Short mmCIF file of C-alpha atoms in Angstrom, two decimals:
data_model
loop_
_atom_site.label_atom_id
_atom_site.label_comp_id
_atom_site.label_asym_id
_atom_site.label_seq_id
_atom_site.Cartn_x
_atom_site.Cartn_y
_atom_site.Cartn_z
CA MET O 1 0.67 59.21 18.07
CA ARG O 2 2.81 56.31 16.89
CA LYS O 3 5.96 58.46 16.92
CA ARG O 4 5.23 59.63 20.47
CA SER O 5 5.13 56.16 21.94
CA LEU O 6 8.69 55.65 20.71
CA VAL O 7 9.97 57.92 23.48
CA PRO O 8 9.04 55.64 26.43
CA ILE O 9 10.22 52.58 24.47
CA VAL O 10 13.65 54.09 23.81
CA TYR O 11 13.84 55.18 27.44
CA ILE O 12 13.01 51.70 28.73
CA ILE O 13 15.61 50.16 26.41
CA PHE O 14 18.16 52.58 27.87
CA LEU O 15 17.12 51.48 31.38
CA MET O 16 17.41 47.80 30.54
CA LEU O 17 20.87 47.92 28.89
CA PRO O 18 23.05 48.02 32.04
CA ILE O 19 20.74 45.51 33.75
CA TYR O 20 21.02 43.18 30.76
CA TRP O 21 24.79 43.49 30.84
CA LEU O 22 24.89 42.56 34.54
CA VAL O 23 22.63 39.53 34.01
CA ALA O 24 24.57 38.43 30.90
CA MET O 25 27.86 38.71 32.83
CA SER O 26 26.49 36.52 35.60
CA PHE O 27 26.01 33.62 33.17
CA LYS O 28 29.53 33.80 31.72
CA THR O 29 32.54 31.82 32.90
CA THR O 30 35.52 33.75 34.27
CA ASN O 31 37.55 32.61 31.28
CA GLU O 32 35.07 34.00 28.82
CA ILE O 33 34.83 37.33 30.65
CA LEU O 34 38.59 37.79 30.73
CA SER O 35 39.16 36.58 27.18
CA GLY O 36 37.32 39.50 25.59
CA PHE O 37 34.07 41.14 24.59
CA SER O 38 31.00 39.02 23.83
CA LEU O 39 27.45 40.30 23.54
CA PHE O 40 25.81 37.02 24.69
CA PRO O 41 27.22 34.35 27.02
CA GLN O 42 29.03 31.89 24.72
CA THR O 43 29.31 29.06 27.25
CA PHE O 44 26.22 29.50 29.39
CA THR O 45 26.89 28.56 33.02
CA TRP O 46 25.04 28.51 36.34
CA ASP O 47 28.32 28.16 38.25
CA ASN O 48 28.29 31.67 39.69
CA TYR O 49 24.85 31.15 41.20
CA VAL O 50 25.79 27.69 42.49
CA THR O 51 28.77 29.25 44.28
CA ILE O 52 26.55 31.83 45.94
CA PHE O 53 23.91 29.35 47.06
CA THR O 54 26.40 26.80 48.43
CA ASP O 55 28.84 29.13 50.20
CA PRO O 56 27.42 30.28 53.57
CA SER O 57 29.53 33.43 53.53
CA TRP O 58 27.49 34.40 50.46
CA TYR O 59 23.96 33.17 51.06
CA LEU O 60 23.90 34.13 54.73
CA THR O 61 24.47 37.75 53.77
CA TYR O 62 21.36 37.50 51.63
CA VAL O 63 19.43 36.21 54.65
CA ASN O 64 20.93 39.02 56.77
CA SER O 65 19.70 41.69 54.37
CA ILE O 66 16.18 40.27 54.22
CA LEU O 67 16.11 39.92 58.01
CA TYR O 68 17.04 43.48 58.92
CA VAL O 69 14.91 44.94 56.12
CA SER O 70 11.88 43.02 57.43
CA ILE O 71 12.48 44.03 61.05
CA ASN O 72 12.84 47.63 59.97
CA THR O 73 9.63 47.55 57.94
CA VAL O 74 7.63 46.09 60.82
CA ILE O 75 8.97 48.59 63.38
CA SER O 76 8.51 51.56 61.05
CA ILE O 77 4.91 50.74 60.16
CA CYS O 78 3.88 49.90 63.74
CA VAL O 79 5.08 53.16 65.25
CA ALA O 80 4.17 55.28 62.23
CA LEU O 81 0.50 54.22 62.17
CA PRO O 82 -0.63 55.96 65.41
CA ALA O 83 1.60 58.96 64.74
CA ALA O 84 0.21 59.43 61.23
CA TYR O 85 -3.31 59.17 62.65
CA ALA O 86 -2.52 61.90 65.18
CA PHE O 87 -1.09 64.18 62.48
CA SER O 88 -4.02 63.63 60.13
CA ARG O 89 -6.82 64.05 62.73
CA TYR O 90 -5.67 66.33 65.54
CA ARG O 91 -4.03 69.65 66.14
CA PHE O 92 -1.69 69.66 69.10
CA LEU O 93 1.10 71.72 70.56
CA GLY O 94 4.09 71.69 68.20
CA ASP O 95 2.50 69.46 65.57
CA LYS O 96 3.79 71.43 62.56
CA THR O 97 7.32 71.73 63.98
CA LEU O 98 7.38 68.02 64.74
CA PHE O 99 6.17 67.09 61.27
CA PHE O 100 8.89 69.23 59.72
CA TRP O 101 11.55 67.86 62.05
CA LEU O 102 10.61 64.33 60.96
CA LEU O 103 11.09 65.33 57.35
CA THR O 104 14.57 66.75 57.99
CA ASN O 105 15.65 63.27 59.02
CA ARG O 106 14.58 61.88 55.66
CA MET O 107 16.73 64.58 54.05
CA ALA O 108 19.83 64.20 56.24
CA PRO O 109 22.97 63.03 54.44
CA ALA O 110 23.77 59.49 55.63
CA ALA O 111 27.50 60.30 55.52
CA VAL O 112 26.99 62.68 58.46
CA PHE O 113 25.69 59.83 60.62
CA VAL O 114 28.18 57.08 59.84
CA LEU O 115 30.67 57.70 62.63
CA PRO O 116 28.24 58.75 65.40
CA PHE O 117 26.03 55.75 64.58
CA PHE O 118 28.98 53.43 64.82
CA GLN O 119 29.86 54.85 68.25
CA LEU O 120 26.26 54.92 69.49
CA TYR O 121 25.48 51.33 68.54
CA SER O 122 28.83 50.10 69.82
CA ALA O 123 28.17 51.86 73.13
CA VAL O 124 24.78 50.16 73.61
CA GLY O 125 26.26 46.82 72.58
CA LEU O 126 24.26 46.37 69.40
CA PHE O 127 27.11 46.59 66.89
CA ASP O 128 26.96 43.88 64.21
CA THR O 129 23.37 42.85 64.97
CA HIS O 130 20.37 42.90 62.65
CA ILE O 131 18.44 45.03 65.07
CA ALA O 132 21.11 47.75 64.93
CA VAL O 133 20.75 48.15 61.17
CA ALA O 134 16.97 47.94 61.44
CA LEU O 135 16.92 50.68 64.09
CA ALA O 136 19.41 52.86 62.20
CA HIS O 137 17.28 52.69 59.06
CA CYS O 138 14.34 53.92 61.13
CA LEU O 139 16.03 57.32 60.95
CA PHE O 140 14.77 57.87 57.42
CA ASN O 141 12.07 55.19 57.11
CA ILE O 142 9.84 56.28 60.01
CA PRO O 143 9.54 59.85 58.71
CA LEU O 144 8.80 58.45 55.27
CA ALA O 145 6.15 56.07 56.61
CA VAL O 146 4.53 58.81 58.71
CA TRP O 147 4.33 61.15 55.72
CA ILE O 148 2.95 58.53 53.33
CA LEU O 149 0.39 57.20 55.84
CA GLU O 150 -0.68 60.72 56.79
CA GLY O 151 -1.32 61.43 53.10
CA PHE O 152 -3.54 58.35 52.76
CA MET O 153 -5.33 58.89 56.10
CA SER O 154 -6.21 62.47 55.24
CA GLY O 155 -8.08 61.07 52.26
CA VAL O 156 -10.46 59.20 54.59
CA PRO O 157 -13.35 61.44 55.69
CA LYS O 158 -13.47 62.26 59.37
CA GLU O 159 -17.17 61.28 59.45
CA LEU O 160 -16.01 57.65 59.44
CA ASP O 161 -14.39 58.11 62.86
CA GLU O 162 -17.38 59.98 64.26
CA THR O 163 -19.92 57.42 63.03
CA ALA O 164 -17.90 54.62 64.61
CA TYR O 165 -17.85 56.40 67.98
CA VAL O 166 -21.59 57.02 67.80
CA ASP O 167 -22.02 53.30 67.09
CA GLY O 168 -20.15 52.60 70.32
CA TYR O 169 -16.81 51.42 68.97
CA SER O 170 -13.84 51.84 71.29
CA PHE O 171 -10.81 53.52 69.75
CA PRO O 172 -8.59 50.42 69.38
CA ARG O 173 -11.47 48.41 67.95
CA PHE O 174 -12.36 51.18 65.51
CA PHE O 175 -8.72 51.59 64.46
CA VAL O 176 -8.12 47.91 63.77
CA THR O 177 -11.47 46.78 62.34
CA ILE O 178 -12.64 49.88 60.46
CA PHE O 179 -9.86 52.37 59.94
CA LEU O 180 -6.99 50.06 58.97
CA PRO O 181 -8.95 48.21 56.27
CA SER O 182 -9.94 51.54 54.72
CA ILE O 183 -6.30 52.60 54.30
CA LYS O 184 -4.81 49.21 53.53
CA ALA O 185 -3.45 50.45 50.21
CA GLY O 186 -1.58 53.13 52.12
CA VAL O 187 -0.14 50.62 54.56
CA GLY O 188 1.01 48.50 51.62
CA VAL O 189 2.68 51.45 49.93
CA ALA O 190 4.35 52.64 53.13
CA ALA O 191 5.63 49.12 53.80
CA PHE O 192 6.93 48.89 50.25
CA PHE O 193 8.85 52.14 50.57
CA CYS O 194 10.33 51.17 53.93
CA PHE O 195 11.36 47.85 52.44
CA MET O 196 12.86 49.52 49.42
CA PHE O 197 14.85 52.28 51.14
CA SER O 198 16.19 49.85 53.71
CA TRP O 199 17.10 47.44 50.93
CA VAL O 200 18.99 49.93 48.78
CA GLU O 201 20.83 51.72 51.61
CA LEU O 202 24.32 50.48 52.24
CA LEU O 203 26.55 53.11 53.81
CA LEU O 204 25.00 52.72 57.28
CA ALA O 205 24.30 49.00 56.91
CA LYS O 206 27.92 48.32 56.01
CA ASN O 207 29.42 50.41 58.78
CA LEU O 208 27.16 48.97 61.50
CA THR O 209 28.03 45.36 60.71
CA ALA O 210 31.16 43.23 60.54
CA VAL O 211 30.39 39.54 60.12
CA ALA O 212 27.22 38.36 61.80
CA ALA O 213 24.78 40.76 60.16
CA LYS O 214 26.64 41.70 56.98
CA PRO O 215 24.29 42.66 54.11
CA ILE O 216 24.53 40.99 50.69
CA ALA O 217 25.45 44.23 49.00
CA ALA O 218 28.47 44.64 51.30
CA ALA O 219 29.61 41.08 50.65
CA MET O 220 30.05 42.08 47.02
CA THR O 221 33.03 44.25 47.88
CA LYS O 222 35.00 41.18 48.93
CA THR O 223 35.12 39.64 45.44
CA ALA O 224 37.21 42.48 44.11
CA SER O 225 39.83 42.08 46.82
CA SER O 226 40.13 38.62 48.35
CA ALA O 227 38.94 36.24 45.67
CA GLY O 228 40.70 37.95 42.79
CA TYR O 229 38.72 39.69 40.10
CA GLU O 230 35.66 37.46 39.84
CA LEU O 231 33.32 39.58 37.78
CA GLY O 232 30.91 36.74 37.07
CA LEU O 233 30.33 36.12 40.76
CA LEU O 234 29.94 39.84 41.42
CA ALA O 235 27.38 40.07 38.61
CA ALA O 236 25.44 37.06 39.93
CA ALA O 237 25.27 38.55 43.44
CA GLY O 238 24.16 41.87 41.95
CA THR O 239 21.46 40.18 39.87
CA LEU O 240 20.11 38.47 42.99
CA THR O 241 19.72 41.83 44.76
CA ILE O 242 17.43 43.08 41.99
CA ILE O 243 14.90 40.26 42.42
CA PRO O 244 13.18 41.21 45.75
CA GLY O 245 12.55 44.76 44.53
CA ALA O 246 11.22 43.51 41.21
CA ILE O 247 8.79 41.20 42.99
CA VAL O 248 7.38 43.65 45.53
CA VAL O 249 7.07 46.58 43.12
CA TYR O 250 4.53 44.62 41.09
CA PHE O 251 2.05 44.71 43.98
CA VAL O 252 2.16 48.47 44.40
CA ARG O 253 2.55 49.43 40.72
CA ASN O 254 -0.47 51.76 40.75
CA TYR O 255 0.66 53.58 43.88
CA ILE O 256 4.40 54.02 43.26
CA ALA O 257 3.99 57.67 42.32
CA LYS O 258 1.87 58.41 45.37
CA GLY O 259 4.53 56.88 47.59
CA PHE O 260 7.34 58.88 46.04
CA ALA O 261 5.24 62.02 46.44
CA LEU O 262 5.12 61.19 50.18
CA GLY O 263 1.41 60.44 49.92
CA ARG O 264 0.57 63.69 48.22
CA VAL O 265 -0.76 63.18 44.68
CA MET K 1 -11.36 70.79 60.47
CA LYS K 2 -8.95 69.11 62.84
CA THR K 3 -9.81 69.04 66.54
CA GLN K 4 -7.42 70.32 69.18
CA ASN K 5 -6.30 67.38 71.30
CA GLN K 6 -3.09 67.37 73.29
CA ARG K 7 -3.43 63.66 74.02
CA ALA K 8 -2.40 63.11 70.40
CA TRP K 9 1.13 63.40 71.77
CA PHE K 10 0.79 59.86 73.10
CA PHE K 11 0.27 58.63 69.54
CA VAL K 12 3.41 60.40 68.41
CA LEU K 13 5.54 59.34 71.36
CA PRO K 14 6.98 56.04 69.96
CA VAL K 15 8.02 57.77 66.74
CA LEU K 16 9.50 60.61 68.71
CA LEU K 17 11.55 58.31 70.95
CA LEU K 18 12.90 56.16 68.11
CA VAL K 19 13.80 59.04 65.81
CA ALA K 20 15.26 61.07 68.67
CA PHE K 21 17.48 58.14 69.64
CA ASN K 22 18.71 57.97 66.06
CA ALA K 23 18.91 61.66 65.32
CA LEU K 24 19.55 63.63 68.51
CA ILE K 25 22.25 61.52 70.18
CA PRO K 26 24.42 61.25 67.05
CA MET K 27 23.84 64.93 66.32
CA MET K 28 25.04 65.86 69.81
CA THR K 29 28.15 63.72 69.27
CA VAL K 30 28.84 65.65 66.09
CA VAL K 31 28.36 69.02 67.79
CA ASN K 32 30.67 67.85 70.55
CA TYR K 33 33.45 66.88 68.15
CA SER K 34 33.08 70.02 66.08
CA VAL K 35 34.39 72.28 68.86
CA GLN K 36 37.18 70.01 70.12
CA GLU K 37 40.53 68.55 69.13
CA THR K 38 41.51 65.00 69.98
CA PHE K 39 44.71 62.95 69.72
CA GLY K 40 42.98 59.69 70.58
CA ASN K 41 42.57 57.99 73.97
CA ASN K 42 39.42 60.01 74.59
CA VAL K 43 41.43 63.12 75.48
CA PHE K 44 39.77 66.27 74.16
CA PHE K 45 40.81 69.92 73.98
CA TRP K 46 38.46 72.82 73.52
CA GLU K 47 38.92 74.50 70.13
CA GLY K 48 35.91 76.78 69.83
CA VAL K 49 35.01 77.70 66.27
CA ARG K 50 38.48 76.99 64.85
CA TRP K 51 37.36 74.05 62.67
CA PHE K 52 34.52 76.08 61.22
CA GLU K 53 36.86 78.97 60.37
CA GLU K 54 39.42 76.65 58.80
CA LEU K 55 36.78 74.80 56.84
CA LEU K 56 35.08 77.88 55.46
CA ASN K 57 38.47 79.17 54.26
CA SER K 58 39.76 75.87 52.92
CA GLU K 59 40.26 75.39 49.19
CA ARG K 60 39.43 71.73 49.51
CA PHE K 61 35.97 72.38 50.96
CA HIS K 62 35.21 75.07 48.37
CA ALA K 63 36.21 72.69 45.60
CA ALA K 64 34.05 69.85 46.94
CA LEU K 65 31.11 72.18 47.48
CA GLY K 66 31.53 73.60 43.97
CA ARG K 67 31.62 70.13 42.42
CA GLN K 68 28.55 69.17 44.44
CA PHE K 69 26.50 72.15 43.22
CA LEU K 70 27.68 71.65 39.63
CA PHE K 71 26.72 67.98 39.76
CA THR K 72 23.31 68.64 41.33
CA GLY K 73 22.67 71.47 38.82
CA ILE K 74 23.47 69.27 35.81
CA ILE K 75 21.37 66.41 37.22
CA LEU K 76 18.31 68.65 37.66
CA ALA K 77 18.77 70.31 34.26
CA ILE K 78 18.73 66.91 32.53
CA GLU K 79 16.38 64.79 34.61
CA VAL K 80 13.48 67.21 35.09
CA PRO K 81 12.83 68.17 31.42
CA LEU K 82 13.57 64.61 30.27
CA GLY K 83 11.21 63.16 32.87
CA ILE K 84 8.41 65.54 31.89
CA ALA K 85 8.94 64.75 28.19
CA ILE K 86 8.73 61.00 28.80
CA ALA K 87 5.64 61.38 31.01
CA LEU K 88 3.92 63.43 28.29
CA ALA K 89 4.70 60.75 25.69
CA MET K 90 3.27 57.91 27.81
CA PRO K 91 -0.17 56.62 26.86
CA ARG K 92 -2.90 57.73 29.33
CA SER K 93 -4.22 54.21 29.75
CA GLY K 94 -3.95 50.75 28.26
CA PRO K 95 -2.52 47.36 29.11
CA TRP K 96 1.06 48.53 28.69
CA VAL K 97 0.94 51.30 31.28
CA PRO K 98 1.50 49.09 34.40
CA VAL K 99 4.29 47.22 32.59
CA CYS K 100 5.98 50.52 31.71
CA LEU K 101 5.66 51.79 35.27
CA VAL K 102 7.16 48.65 36.80
CA LEU K 103 10.05 48.58 34.30
CA MET K 104 10.74 52.25 34.89
CA ALA K 105 10.73 51.81 38.67
CA LEU K 106 13.22 48.95 38.49
CA PRO K 107 16.48 50.99 38.59
CA MET K 108 15.30 52.69 41.79
CA LEU K 109 14.93 49.34 43.59
CA ILE K 110 18.50 48.20 43.14
CA PRO K 111 20.90 48.64 46.10
CA TRP K 112 23.02 51.69 45.46
CA ASN K 113 26.37 49.96 45.49
CA VAL K 114 25.03 47.35 43.08
CA VAL K 115 24.10 50.26 40.82
CA GLY K 116 27.70 51.41 41.09
CA ALA K 117 29.08 47.92 40.44
CA MET K 118 26.68 47.44 37.54
CA TRP K 119 27.87 50.64 35.88
CA ASN K 120 31.48 49.70 36.52
CA ILE K 121 30.96 46.46 34.65
CA PHE K 122 28.96 48.28 31.97
CA ALA K 123 31.73 50.85 31.45
CA LEU K 124 34.81 48.59 31.50
CA PRO K 125 36.83 49.81 28.48
CA ASP K 126 37.59 46.38 27.02
CA ILE K 127 34.72 44.09 28.05
CA GLY K 128 31.88 46.39 29.13
CA LEU K 129 29.06 47.09 26.69
CA LEU K 130 29.35 50.88 27.04
CA GLY K 131 33.15 50.93 27.17
CA TYR K 132 33.48 48.59 24.19
CA PHE K 133 30.96 50.60 22.18
CA MET K 134 32.75 53.89 22.91
CA ASN K 135 36.28 52.63 22.33
CA THR K 136 35.85 50.19 19.48
CA THR K 137 32.71 51.22 17.61
CA LEU K 138 32.96 54.99 18.04
CA GLY K 139 36.73 55.11 18.41
CA ILE K 140 36.56 57.53 21.35
CA ASP K 141 39.27 57.01 23.95
CA TYR K 142 37.03 56.29 26.92
CA ASP K 143 38.15 55.17 30.38
CA MET K 144 36.45 56.62 33.44
CA THR K 145 39.28 55.64 35.77
CA GLN K 146 41.75 57.79 33.80
CA ASN K 147 39.81 60.66 32.31
CA PRO K 148 37.93 63.13 34.59
CA PHE K 149 35.53 64.10 31.82
CA ALA K 150 34.66 60.47 31.15
CA ALA K 151 34.15 59.95 34.90
CA TRP K 152 31.74 62.90 35.12
CA ALA K 153 29.88 61.85 31.99
CA THR K 154 29.51 58.28 33.27
CA ILE K 155 28.33 59.34 36.73
CA ILE K 156 25.79 61.76 35.25
CA THR K 157 24.52 59.11 32.82
CA MET K 158 24.30 56.69 35.74
CA ASP K 159 22.24 59.14 37.79
CA VAL K 160 19.96 59.91 34.84
CA TRP K 161 19.49 56.16 34.43
CA HIS K 162 18.89 55.69 38.15
CA TRP K 163 16.52 58.53 38.99
CA THR K 164 14.82 60.05 35.91
CA SER K 165 12.00 57.55 36.47
CA LEU K 166 11.15 59.34 39.72
CA VAL K 167 10.34 62.50 37.76
CA VAL K 168 8.49 60.44 35.14
CA LEU K 169 6.33 58.61 37.71
CA LEU K 170 5.42 61.78 39.59
CA SER K 171 4.69 63.84 36.45
CA TYR K 172 2.66 60.98 35.04
CA ALA K 173 0.59 60.77 38.23
CA GLY K 174 -0.11 64.50 37.88
CA LEU K 175 -1.03 64.13 34.20
CA VAL K 176 -3.54 61.29 34.57
CA SER K 177 -5.41 63.30 37.20
CA ILE K 178 -6.42 65.87 34.54
CA PRO K 179 -10.06 65.30 33.52
CA ASP K 180 -10.75 64.75 29.79
CA ALA K 181 -13.07 67.76 29.79
CA TYR K 182 -10.07 70.08 30.06
CA TYR K 183 -8.58 68.71 26.84
CA GLN K 184 -11.93 68.88 25.04
CA ALA K 185 -12.33 72.51 26.07
CA ALA K 186 -8.81 73.25 24.83
CA LYS K 187 -9.62 71.57 21.53
CA ILE K 188 -12.76 73.69 21.05
CA ASP K 189 -10.73 76.81 21.75
CA GLY K 190 -8.18 75.68 19.17
CA ALA K 191 -5.33 75.72 21.67
CA SER K 192 -1.90 74.71 20.39
CA ASN K 193 0.04 71.83 21.91
CA TRP K 194 2.24 74.35 23.68
CA SER K 195 -0.65 76.21 25.30
CA VAL K 196 -2.21 72.92 26.38
CA PHE K 197 1.09 72.12 28.08
CA ARG K 198 1.59 75.62 29.49
CA TYR K 199 -1.92 76.31 30.78
CA ILE K 200 -3.41 72.85 31.50
CA GLN K 201 -0.71 70.22 32.04
CA LEU K 202 2.02 72.23 33.75
CA PRO K 203 -0.25 73.79 36.42
CA LYS K 204 -1.67 70.34 37.21
CA MET K 205 1.84 68.94 37.55
CA LYS K 206 3.08 71.83 39.67
CA GLN K 207 2.73 70.18 43.06
CA VAL K 208 4.20 66.80 42.11
CA LEU K 209 6.99 68.52 40.20
CA THR K 210 7.89 70.54 43.29
CA ILE K 211 8.21 67.30 45.20
CA ALA K 212 10.18 65.65 42.40
CA ILE K 213 12.62 68.54 42.03
CA LEU K 214 13.26 68.85 45.73
CA LEU K 215 13.66 65.09 46.24
CA ARG K 216 16.09 65.00 43.35
CA PHE K 217 17.93 68.00 44.79
CA MET K 218 18.30 66.38 48.20
CA ASP K 219 19.24 62.92 47.01
CA SER K 220 21.76 64.09 44.44
CA PHE K 221 23.19 66.49 47.01
CA ASN K 222 23.72 63.54 49.38
CA ILE K 223 25.03 61.12 46.74
CA TYR K 224 27.71 58.81 48.08
CA THR K 225 27.56 55.07 47.47
CA GLU K 226 27.27 54.96 43.69
CA VAL K 227 30.10 57.43 43.14
CA PHE K 228 32.26 55.77 45.78
CA VAL K 229 31.92 52.40 44.07
CA MET K 230 32.39 53.78 40.55
CA THR K 231 35.31 56.18 40.91
CA GLY K 232 36.09 56.47 44.62
CA GLY K 233 36.18 60.23 44.06
CA GLY K 234 38.79 60.07 41.31
CA PRO K 235 40.54 60.32 39.00
CA GLY K 236 42.47 62.69 41.25
CA ASN K 237 39.78 64.56 43.15
CA SER K 238 37.63 65.25 40.12
CA THR K 239 34.51 63.44 41.42
CA THR K 240 35.03 63.99 45.15
CA PHE K 241 31.60 65.30 46.11
CA LEU K 242 30.70 66.51 49.60
CA SER K 243 29.72 63.14 51.08
CA ILE K 244 32.79 61.43 49.65
CA ASP K 245 35.07 64.11 51.03
CA LEU K 246 33.33 63.96 54.40
CA VAL K 247 33.77 60.20 54.73
CA LYS K 248 37.41 60.54 53.63
CA ILE K 249 38.06 63.07 56.39
CA ALA K 250 36.06 61.27 59.07
CA LEU K 251 36.91 57.60 58.48
CA GLY K 252 40.01 57.85 56.28
CA GLN K 253 42.04 60.47 58.14
CA PHE K 254 40.06 60.23 61.39
CA ASP K 255 40.09 64.05 61.72
CA LEU K 256 37.00 64.10 63.88
CA GLY K 257 36.90 67.86 64.56
CA PRO K 258 37.03 69.07 60.94
CA ALA K 259 34.72 66.24 59.83
CA ALA K 260 32.16 67.20 62.47
CA ALA K 261 32.31 70.88 61.51
CA MET K 262 31.82 69.90 57.88
CA SER K 263 28.88 67.66 58.83
CA LEU K 264 27.15 70.55 60.55
CA ILE K 265 27.60 72.94 57.62
CA TYR K 266 26.50 70.20 55.21
CA PHE K 267 23.46 69.53 57.38
CA ALA K 268 22.63 73.25 57.59
CA ILE K 269 22.45 73.47 53.78
CA THR K 270 20.22 70.39 53.73
CA LEU K 271 18.01 71.84 56.44
CA LEU K 272 17.55 75.10 54.56
CA VAL K 273 16.33 73.26 51.47
CA SER K 274 14.11 70.95 53.54
CA TRP K 275 12.47 74.03 55.01
CA LEU K 276 11.84 75.39 51.52
CA PHE K 277 10.39 72.03 50.54
CA TYR K 278 8.08 71.96 53.55
CA THR K 279 6.88 75.53 53.05
CA LEU K 280 6.09 74.97 49.38
CA MET K 281 4.32 71.70 50.07
CA THR K 282 2.18 72.81 53.00
CA LYS K 283 1.26 75.97 51.08
CA ASP K 284 -0.18 73.75 48.36
CA ASP K 285 -1.90 71.54 50.91
CA ALA K 286 -3.66 74.56 52.38
CA LYS K 287 -5.22 75.54 49.04
#
């Protein structure tokens, strides 16, 4: 038994090594980084973080990312809730085809959509806005949210709906006061996954923005070119992008697997 | 039993409109480009299936497709058994389980280009932990920007680091749903560890494993950002996978016709696997 528990420990150490290296780098001075290999920061410095939090071209990108991710999460959940309810409770013309078609959008390679998205959002005048990125990310987040929510809703017995109608509840009142509270874990998980996939995606986010709505992760590419080879700064920006995910994952820790299984465990 | 109700369409309508805006209009643009030639200025000439013919006979496409299948094959061959092994070794319950789950999920929550940048820094030959260890401690000449084998090995290690946890989390969720009574019965029968795995644990994990394998297939088949940041497709063309090649053709060379034809073929492969995924999953739902 003792020997067996070594396996997850070794695995977690393997997972933490590159993360440790990134965090360690972010606390080193440029001089120390360029002067050679050191396992721990020799001259511990907060300078890289100070640069990021005082330079608007850095910290605004952080705000941009959070903004479009939040808009996307709200839109995705709001439109996915009624749709998931329909899929879990009713049969209607073309329901199976529609459900499958939604899934294909989760599976589509983002590279296919880069150029058409750029043209589409330029044509409707939304290029370089937060809403453009938020809408573009709906392509894969809405299907994901519908699938996850449908999985959770199907776990709620249909008798709940029927009892509420017998008791004289109208549909909206039933949905908000009875049904939503009974699947609140599902809503949390779906929101988490929308947040996460919007947060980690960059190809579309980068190509739909120029200045005004540029995501933090895209700002990182500038250090390599314009400001010389500032690895410490790059590492600090990278470290900051890990934090939101690390915070929100804690709240859904018991449901992560169910979310990844698209609500089907 | 679900009730027949056509009014359910109203519930689905917002989703339909939003996804159609995002999926159908761009897809029509792609179809449009795929049968035409342009020299800029919005002047287009009809080309029919020429781009498709050229693409299907081009060495470059075959090479990228081959690399893509090789990469996806290696990824699945490593991540699936490794993920199952780690899930089996995890304790069923205890205070450490949530901590393990959160730590394991962490790599999946990092933006993909940060993952690439992180591994770049990690693999720098002189000052990266991995590069330094390989070059100085082990004495292996390791530099992923020069050596194709090193580039492949680094990208595969990166993907194992990034996504094995997905297989672990899903397998683990399948494992904890097995009632204790099953194990007690197996113990009374004197079943070996292997038969417990083969006849109790594996069948219980079947559905989640199907999902895990197909998600891993799709996502590794569509990999772009991490590889782009780490090697940019190089050295040479050695790590130019399908997505990388596609973006090179579309945005680098601005050859819209060939890029669009490639997109459609790429998408067709994806669609085929999605269909397989859906069929397998709904079959299990029906049981």
